[in-house]
PDB file of C-alpha atoms in Angstrom:
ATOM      1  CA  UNK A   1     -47.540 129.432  78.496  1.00  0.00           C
ATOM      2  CA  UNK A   2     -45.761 130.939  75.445  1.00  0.00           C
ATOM      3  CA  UNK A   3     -42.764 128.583  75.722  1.00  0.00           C
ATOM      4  CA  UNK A   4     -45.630 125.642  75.840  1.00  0.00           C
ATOM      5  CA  UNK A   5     -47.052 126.730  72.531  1.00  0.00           C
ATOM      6  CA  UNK A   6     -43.784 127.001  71.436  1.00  0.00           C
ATOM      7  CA  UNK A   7     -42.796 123.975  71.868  1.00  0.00           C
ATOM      8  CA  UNK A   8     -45.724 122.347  70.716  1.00  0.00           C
ATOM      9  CA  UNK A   9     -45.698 124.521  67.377  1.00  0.00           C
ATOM     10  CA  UNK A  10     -42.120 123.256  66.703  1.00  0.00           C
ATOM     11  CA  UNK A  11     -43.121 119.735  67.076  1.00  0.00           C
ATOM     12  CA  UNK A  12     -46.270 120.484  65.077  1.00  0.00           C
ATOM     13  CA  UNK A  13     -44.600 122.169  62.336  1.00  0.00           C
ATOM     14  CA  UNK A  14     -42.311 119.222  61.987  1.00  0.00           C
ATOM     15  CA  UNK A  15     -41.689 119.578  58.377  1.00  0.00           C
ATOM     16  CA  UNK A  16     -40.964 122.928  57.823  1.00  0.00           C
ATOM     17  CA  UNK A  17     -38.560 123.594  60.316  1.00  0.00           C
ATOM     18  CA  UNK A  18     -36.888 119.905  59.542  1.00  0.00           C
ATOM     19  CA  UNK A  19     -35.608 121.724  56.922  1.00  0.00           C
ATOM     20  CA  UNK A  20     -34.229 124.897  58.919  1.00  0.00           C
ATOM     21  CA  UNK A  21     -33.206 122.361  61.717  1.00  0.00           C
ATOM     22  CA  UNK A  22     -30.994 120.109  59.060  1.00  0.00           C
ATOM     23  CA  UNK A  23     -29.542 123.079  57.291  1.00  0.00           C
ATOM     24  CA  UNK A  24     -28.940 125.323  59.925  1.00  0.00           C
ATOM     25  CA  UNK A  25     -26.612 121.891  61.336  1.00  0.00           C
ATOM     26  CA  UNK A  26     -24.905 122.172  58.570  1.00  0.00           C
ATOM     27  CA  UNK A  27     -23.648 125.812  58.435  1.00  0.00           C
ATOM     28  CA  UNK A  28     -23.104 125.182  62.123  1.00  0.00           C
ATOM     29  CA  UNK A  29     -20.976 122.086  61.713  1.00  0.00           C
ATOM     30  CA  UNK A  30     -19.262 123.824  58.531  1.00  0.00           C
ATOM     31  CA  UNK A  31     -18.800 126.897  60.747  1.00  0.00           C
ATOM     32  CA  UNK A  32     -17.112 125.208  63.514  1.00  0.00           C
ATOM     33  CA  UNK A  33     -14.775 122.948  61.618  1.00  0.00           C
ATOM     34  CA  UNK A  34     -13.859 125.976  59.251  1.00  0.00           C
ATOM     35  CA  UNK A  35     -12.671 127.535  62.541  1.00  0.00           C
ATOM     36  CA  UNK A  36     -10.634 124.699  63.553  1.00  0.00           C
ATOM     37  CA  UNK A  37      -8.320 124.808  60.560  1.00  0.00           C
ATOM     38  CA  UNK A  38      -6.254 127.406  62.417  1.00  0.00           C
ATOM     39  CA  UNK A  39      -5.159 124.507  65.031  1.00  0.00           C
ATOM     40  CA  UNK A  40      -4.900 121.901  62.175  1.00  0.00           C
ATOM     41  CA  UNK A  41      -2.203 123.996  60.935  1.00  0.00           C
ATOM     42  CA  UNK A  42      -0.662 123.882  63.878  1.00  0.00           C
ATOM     43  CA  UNK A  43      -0.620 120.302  64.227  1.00  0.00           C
ATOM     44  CA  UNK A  44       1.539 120.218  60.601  1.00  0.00           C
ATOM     45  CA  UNK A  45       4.183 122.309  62.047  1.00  0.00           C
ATOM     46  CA  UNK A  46       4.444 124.733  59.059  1.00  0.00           C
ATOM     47  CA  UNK A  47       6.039 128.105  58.806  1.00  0.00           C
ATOM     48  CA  UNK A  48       4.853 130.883  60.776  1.00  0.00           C
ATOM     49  CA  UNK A  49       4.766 133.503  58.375  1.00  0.00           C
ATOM     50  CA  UNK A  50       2.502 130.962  56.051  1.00  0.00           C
ATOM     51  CA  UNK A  51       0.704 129.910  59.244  1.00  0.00           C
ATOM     52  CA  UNK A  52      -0.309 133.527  59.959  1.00  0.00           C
ATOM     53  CA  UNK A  53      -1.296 134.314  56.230  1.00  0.00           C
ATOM     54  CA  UNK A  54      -3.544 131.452  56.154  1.00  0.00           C
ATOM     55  CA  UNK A  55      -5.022 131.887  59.179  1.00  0.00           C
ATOM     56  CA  UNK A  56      -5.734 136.148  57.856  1.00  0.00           C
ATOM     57  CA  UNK A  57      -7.697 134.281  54.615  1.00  0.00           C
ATOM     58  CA  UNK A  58      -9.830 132.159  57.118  1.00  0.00           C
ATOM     59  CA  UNK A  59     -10.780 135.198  59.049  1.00  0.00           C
ATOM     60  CA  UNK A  60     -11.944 137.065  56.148  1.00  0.00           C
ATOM     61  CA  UNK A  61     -13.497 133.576  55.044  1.00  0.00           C
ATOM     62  CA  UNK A  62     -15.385 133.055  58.800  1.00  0.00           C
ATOM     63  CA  UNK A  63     -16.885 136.707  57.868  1.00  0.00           C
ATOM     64  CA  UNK A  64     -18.398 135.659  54.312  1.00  0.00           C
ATOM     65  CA  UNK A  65     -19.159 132.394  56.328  1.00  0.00           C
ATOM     66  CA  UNK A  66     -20.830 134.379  59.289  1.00  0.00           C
ATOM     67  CA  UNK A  67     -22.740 136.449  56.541  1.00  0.00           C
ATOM     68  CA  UNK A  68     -24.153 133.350  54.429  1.00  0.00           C
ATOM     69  CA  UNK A  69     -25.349 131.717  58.079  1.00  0.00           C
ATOM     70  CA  UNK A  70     -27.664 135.366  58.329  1.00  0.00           C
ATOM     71  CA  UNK A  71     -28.615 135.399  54.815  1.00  0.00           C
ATOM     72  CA  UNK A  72     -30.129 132.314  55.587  1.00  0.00           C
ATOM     73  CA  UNK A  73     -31.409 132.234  58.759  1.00  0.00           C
ATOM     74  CA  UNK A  74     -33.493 135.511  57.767  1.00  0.00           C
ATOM     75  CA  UNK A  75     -34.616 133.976  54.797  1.00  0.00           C
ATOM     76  CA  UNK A  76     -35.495 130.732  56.220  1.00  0.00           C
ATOM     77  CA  UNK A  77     -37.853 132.577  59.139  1.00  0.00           C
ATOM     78  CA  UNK A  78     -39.486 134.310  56.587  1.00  0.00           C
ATOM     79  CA  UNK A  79     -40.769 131.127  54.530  1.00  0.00           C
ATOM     80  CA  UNK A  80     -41.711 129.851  57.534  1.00  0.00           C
ATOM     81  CA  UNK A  81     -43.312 132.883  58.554  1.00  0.00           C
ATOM     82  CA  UNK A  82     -45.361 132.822  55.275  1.00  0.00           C
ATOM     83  CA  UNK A  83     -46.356 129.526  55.434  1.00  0.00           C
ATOM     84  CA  UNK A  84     -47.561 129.947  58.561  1.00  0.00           C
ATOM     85  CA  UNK A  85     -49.705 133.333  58.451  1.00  0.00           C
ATOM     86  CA  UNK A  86     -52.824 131.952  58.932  1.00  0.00           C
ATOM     87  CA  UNK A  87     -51.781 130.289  61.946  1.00  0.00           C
ATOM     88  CA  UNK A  88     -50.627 133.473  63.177  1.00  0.00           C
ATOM     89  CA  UNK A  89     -53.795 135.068  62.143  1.00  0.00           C
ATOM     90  CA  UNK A  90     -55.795 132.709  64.299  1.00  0.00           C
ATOM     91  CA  UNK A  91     -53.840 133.415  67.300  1.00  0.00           C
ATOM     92  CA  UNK A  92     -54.446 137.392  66.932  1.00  0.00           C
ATOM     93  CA  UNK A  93     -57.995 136.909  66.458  1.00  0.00           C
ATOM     94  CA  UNK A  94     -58.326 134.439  69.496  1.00  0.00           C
ATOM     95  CA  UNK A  95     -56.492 137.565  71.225  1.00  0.00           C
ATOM     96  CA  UNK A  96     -52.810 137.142  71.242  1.00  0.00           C
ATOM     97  CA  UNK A  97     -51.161 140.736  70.857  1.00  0.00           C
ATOM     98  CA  UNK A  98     -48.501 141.161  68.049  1.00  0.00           C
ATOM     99  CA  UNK A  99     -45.855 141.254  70.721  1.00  0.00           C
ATOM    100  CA  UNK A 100     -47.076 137.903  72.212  1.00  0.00           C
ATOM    101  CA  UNK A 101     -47.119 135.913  68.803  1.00  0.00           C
ATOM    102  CA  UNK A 102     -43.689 137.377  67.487  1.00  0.00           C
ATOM    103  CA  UNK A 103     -42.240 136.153  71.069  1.00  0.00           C
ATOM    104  CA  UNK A 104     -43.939 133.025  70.246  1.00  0.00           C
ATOM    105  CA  UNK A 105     -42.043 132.685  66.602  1.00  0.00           C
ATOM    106  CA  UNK A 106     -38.776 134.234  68.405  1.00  0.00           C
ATOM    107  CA  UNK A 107     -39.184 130.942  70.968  1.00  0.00           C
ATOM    108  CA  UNK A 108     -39.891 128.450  68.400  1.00  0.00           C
ATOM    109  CA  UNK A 109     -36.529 129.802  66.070  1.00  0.00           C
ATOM    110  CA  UNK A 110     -34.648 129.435  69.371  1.00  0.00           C
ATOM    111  CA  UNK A 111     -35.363 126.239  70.280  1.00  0.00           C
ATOM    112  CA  UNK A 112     -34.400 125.277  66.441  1.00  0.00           C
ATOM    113  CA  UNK A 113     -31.999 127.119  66.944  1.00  0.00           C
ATOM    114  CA  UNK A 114     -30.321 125.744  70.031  1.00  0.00           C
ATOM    115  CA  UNK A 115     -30.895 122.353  68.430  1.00  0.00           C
ATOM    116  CA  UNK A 116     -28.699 122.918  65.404  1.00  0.00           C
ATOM    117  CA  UNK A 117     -26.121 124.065  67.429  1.00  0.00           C
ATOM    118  CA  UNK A 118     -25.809 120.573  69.888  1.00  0.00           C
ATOM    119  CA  UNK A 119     -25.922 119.050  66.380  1.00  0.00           C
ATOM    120  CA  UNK A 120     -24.010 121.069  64.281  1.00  0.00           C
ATOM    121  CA  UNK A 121     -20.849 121.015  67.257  1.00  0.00           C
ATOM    122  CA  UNK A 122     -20.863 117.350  67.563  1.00  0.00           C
ATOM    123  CA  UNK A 123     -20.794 116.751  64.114  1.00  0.00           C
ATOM    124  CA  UNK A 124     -18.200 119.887  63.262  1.00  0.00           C
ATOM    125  CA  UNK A 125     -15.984 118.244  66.014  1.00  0.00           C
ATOM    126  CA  UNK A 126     -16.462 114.914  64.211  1.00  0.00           C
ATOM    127  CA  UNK A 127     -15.611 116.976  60.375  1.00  0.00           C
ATOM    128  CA  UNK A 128     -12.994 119.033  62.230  1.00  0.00           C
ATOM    129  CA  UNK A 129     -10.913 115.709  63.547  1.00  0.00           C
ATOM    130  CA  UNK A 130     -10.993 114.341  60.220  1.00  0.00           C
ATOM    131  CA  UNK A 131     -10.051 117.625  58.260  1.00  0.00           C
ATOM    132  CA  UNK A 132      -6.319 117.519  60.146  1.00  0.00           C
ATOM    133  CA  UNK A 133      -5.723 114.576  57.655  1.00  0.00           C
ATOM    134  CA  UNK A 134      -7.141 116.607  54.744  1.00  0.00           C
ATOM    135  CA  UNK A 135      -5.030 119.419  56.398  1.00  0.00           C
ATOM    136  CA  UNK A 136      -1.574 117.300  56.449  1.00  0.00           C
ATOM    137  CA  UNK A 137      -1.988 115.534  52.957  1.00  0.00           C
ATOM    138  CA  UNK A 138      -2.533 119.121  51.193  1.00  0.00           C
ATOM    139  CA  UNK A 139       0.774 120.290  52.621  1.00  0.00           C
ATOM    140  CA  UNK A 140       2.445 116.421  51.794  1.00  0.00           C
ATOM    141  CA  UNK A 141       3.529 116.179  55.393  1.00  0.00           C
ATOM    142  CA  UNK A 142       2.357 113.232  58.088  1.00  0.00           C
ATOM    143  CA  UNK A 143       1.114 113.735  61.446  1.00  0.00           C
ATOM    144  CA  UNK A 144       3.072 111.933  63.954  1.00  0.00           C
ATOM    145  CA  UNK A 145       0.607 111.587  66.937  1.00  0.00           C
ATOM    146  CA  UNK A 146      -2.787 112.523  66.630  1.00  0.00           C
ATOM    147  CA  UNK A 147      -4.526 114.029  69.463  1.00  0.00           C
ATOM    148  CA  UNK A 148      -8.421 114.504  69.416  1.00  0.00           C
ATOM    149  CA  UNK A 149      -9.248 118.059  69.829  1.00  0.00           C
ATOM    150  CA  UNK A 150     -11.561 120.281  70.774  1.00  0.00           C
ATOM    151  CA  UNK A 151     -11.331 124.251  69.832  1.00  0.00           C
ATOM    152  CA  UNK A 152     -12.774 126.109  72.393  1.00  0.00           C
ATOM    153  CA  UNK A 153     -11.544 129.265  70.616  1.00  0.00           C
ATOM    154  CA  UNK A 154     -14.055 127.880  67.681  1.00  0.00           C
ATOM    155  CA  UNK A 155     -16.935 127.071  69.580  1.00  0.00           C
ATOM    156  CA  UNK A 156     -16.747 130.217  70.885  1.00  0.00           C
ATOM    157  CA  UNK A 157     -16.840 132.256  68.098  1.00  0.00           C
ATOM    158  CA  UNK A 158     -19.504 129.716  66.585  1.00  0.00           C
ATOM    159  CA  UNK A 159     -21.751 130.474  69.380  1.00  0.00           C
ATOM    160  CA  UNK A 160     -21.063 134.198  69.368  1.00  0.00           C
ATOM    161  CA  UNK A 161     -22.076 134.415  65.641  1.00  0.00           C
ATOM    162  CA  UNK A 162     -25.104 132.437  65.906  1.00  0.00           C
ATOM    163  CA  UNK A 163     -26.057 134.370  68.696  1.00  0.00           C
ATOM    164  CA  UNK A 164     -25.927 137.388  66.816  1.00  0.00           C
ATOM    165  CA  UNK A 165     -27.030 136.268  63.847  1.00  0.00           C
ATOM    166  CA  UNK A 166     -30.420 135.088  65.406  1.00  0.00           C
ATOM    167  CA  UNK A 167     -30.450 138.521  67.273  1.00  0.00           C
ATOM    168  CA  UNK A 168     -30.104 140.080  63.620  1.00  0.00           C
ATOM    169  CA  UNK A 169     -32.877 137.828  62.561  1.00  0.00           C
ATOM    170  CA  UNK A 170     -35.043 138.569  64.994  1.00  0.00           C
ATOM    171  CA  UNK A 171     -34.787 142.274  64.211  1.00  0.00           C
ATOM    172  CA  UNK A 172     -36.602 141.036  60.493  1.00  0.00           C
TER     173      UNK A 172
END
């Protein structure tokens, strides 16, 4: 029954969580195809002493990354949260617990949630494919054949951040 409301909260409450929804995609897509720049390396055949200092810069990056996704996420539950207080008033005094309606808000920012993250991976892999060009033109060489490629090493680590980024916003 929760999962029902949920869902028909989410739907309901179009508008505000268009805007999570949209921008969460984004730092999702950015996320992934910031990951992926390791392998685009690869693919322009550089040093490997260059190849392993840039890929030490975009780990520290993926952390500041990681942390700006949070920031965000926590702040973005809380508007929504405030906008909807009288909602979640209604449902205490009709005789939903506390536990029940923050399970209810937990469901609705997962299923937000897991919808940014189908849309943020298929259009990171899209940004990702065309950032090897970016890639090869900043270090003025050519890539011979181009292979489409997907980082599993990336989504990996994309999933494993959101995951515990919407654990840590839970926790708020």
């Amino acid at each position: 029954m929760l999962c029902k409301l949920a869902w028909g909260n989410v739907r309901r409450a179009g508008k505000d969580y268009l805007v999570y929804l949209l921008t969460l995609t984004l730092a999702v897509s950015v996320f992934y195809a910031f990951n992926t720049i390791s392998i685009q390396v690869d693919f322009v055949s550089m040093e490997e002493a260059l190849s392993q200092l840039l890929g030490g810069i975009f780990s520290g990056l993926t952390l500041f990354l990681a942390a700006v996704m949070g920031f965000l996420m926590v702040y973005a539950n809380g508007f929504i949260m405030k906008r909807r207080k009288k909602e979640f008033g209604l449902y205490q005094v009709l005789g939903m617990s506390r536990g029940q309606v923050a399970r209810v808000m937990a469901l609705e920012t997962a299923i937000v949630s897991g919808a940014a993250l189908v849309l943020g991976i298929l259009f990171g892999v899209g940004v990702s494919q065309l950032m090897t060009f970016f890639t090869a033109s900043i270090f003025k060489t050519q890539i011979a054949i181009f292979h489409f490629f997907f980082s599993m090493q990336a989504f990996t680590l994309t999933v494993g951040c959101l995951l515990v980024i919407f654990l840590v916003t839970l926790a708020f």
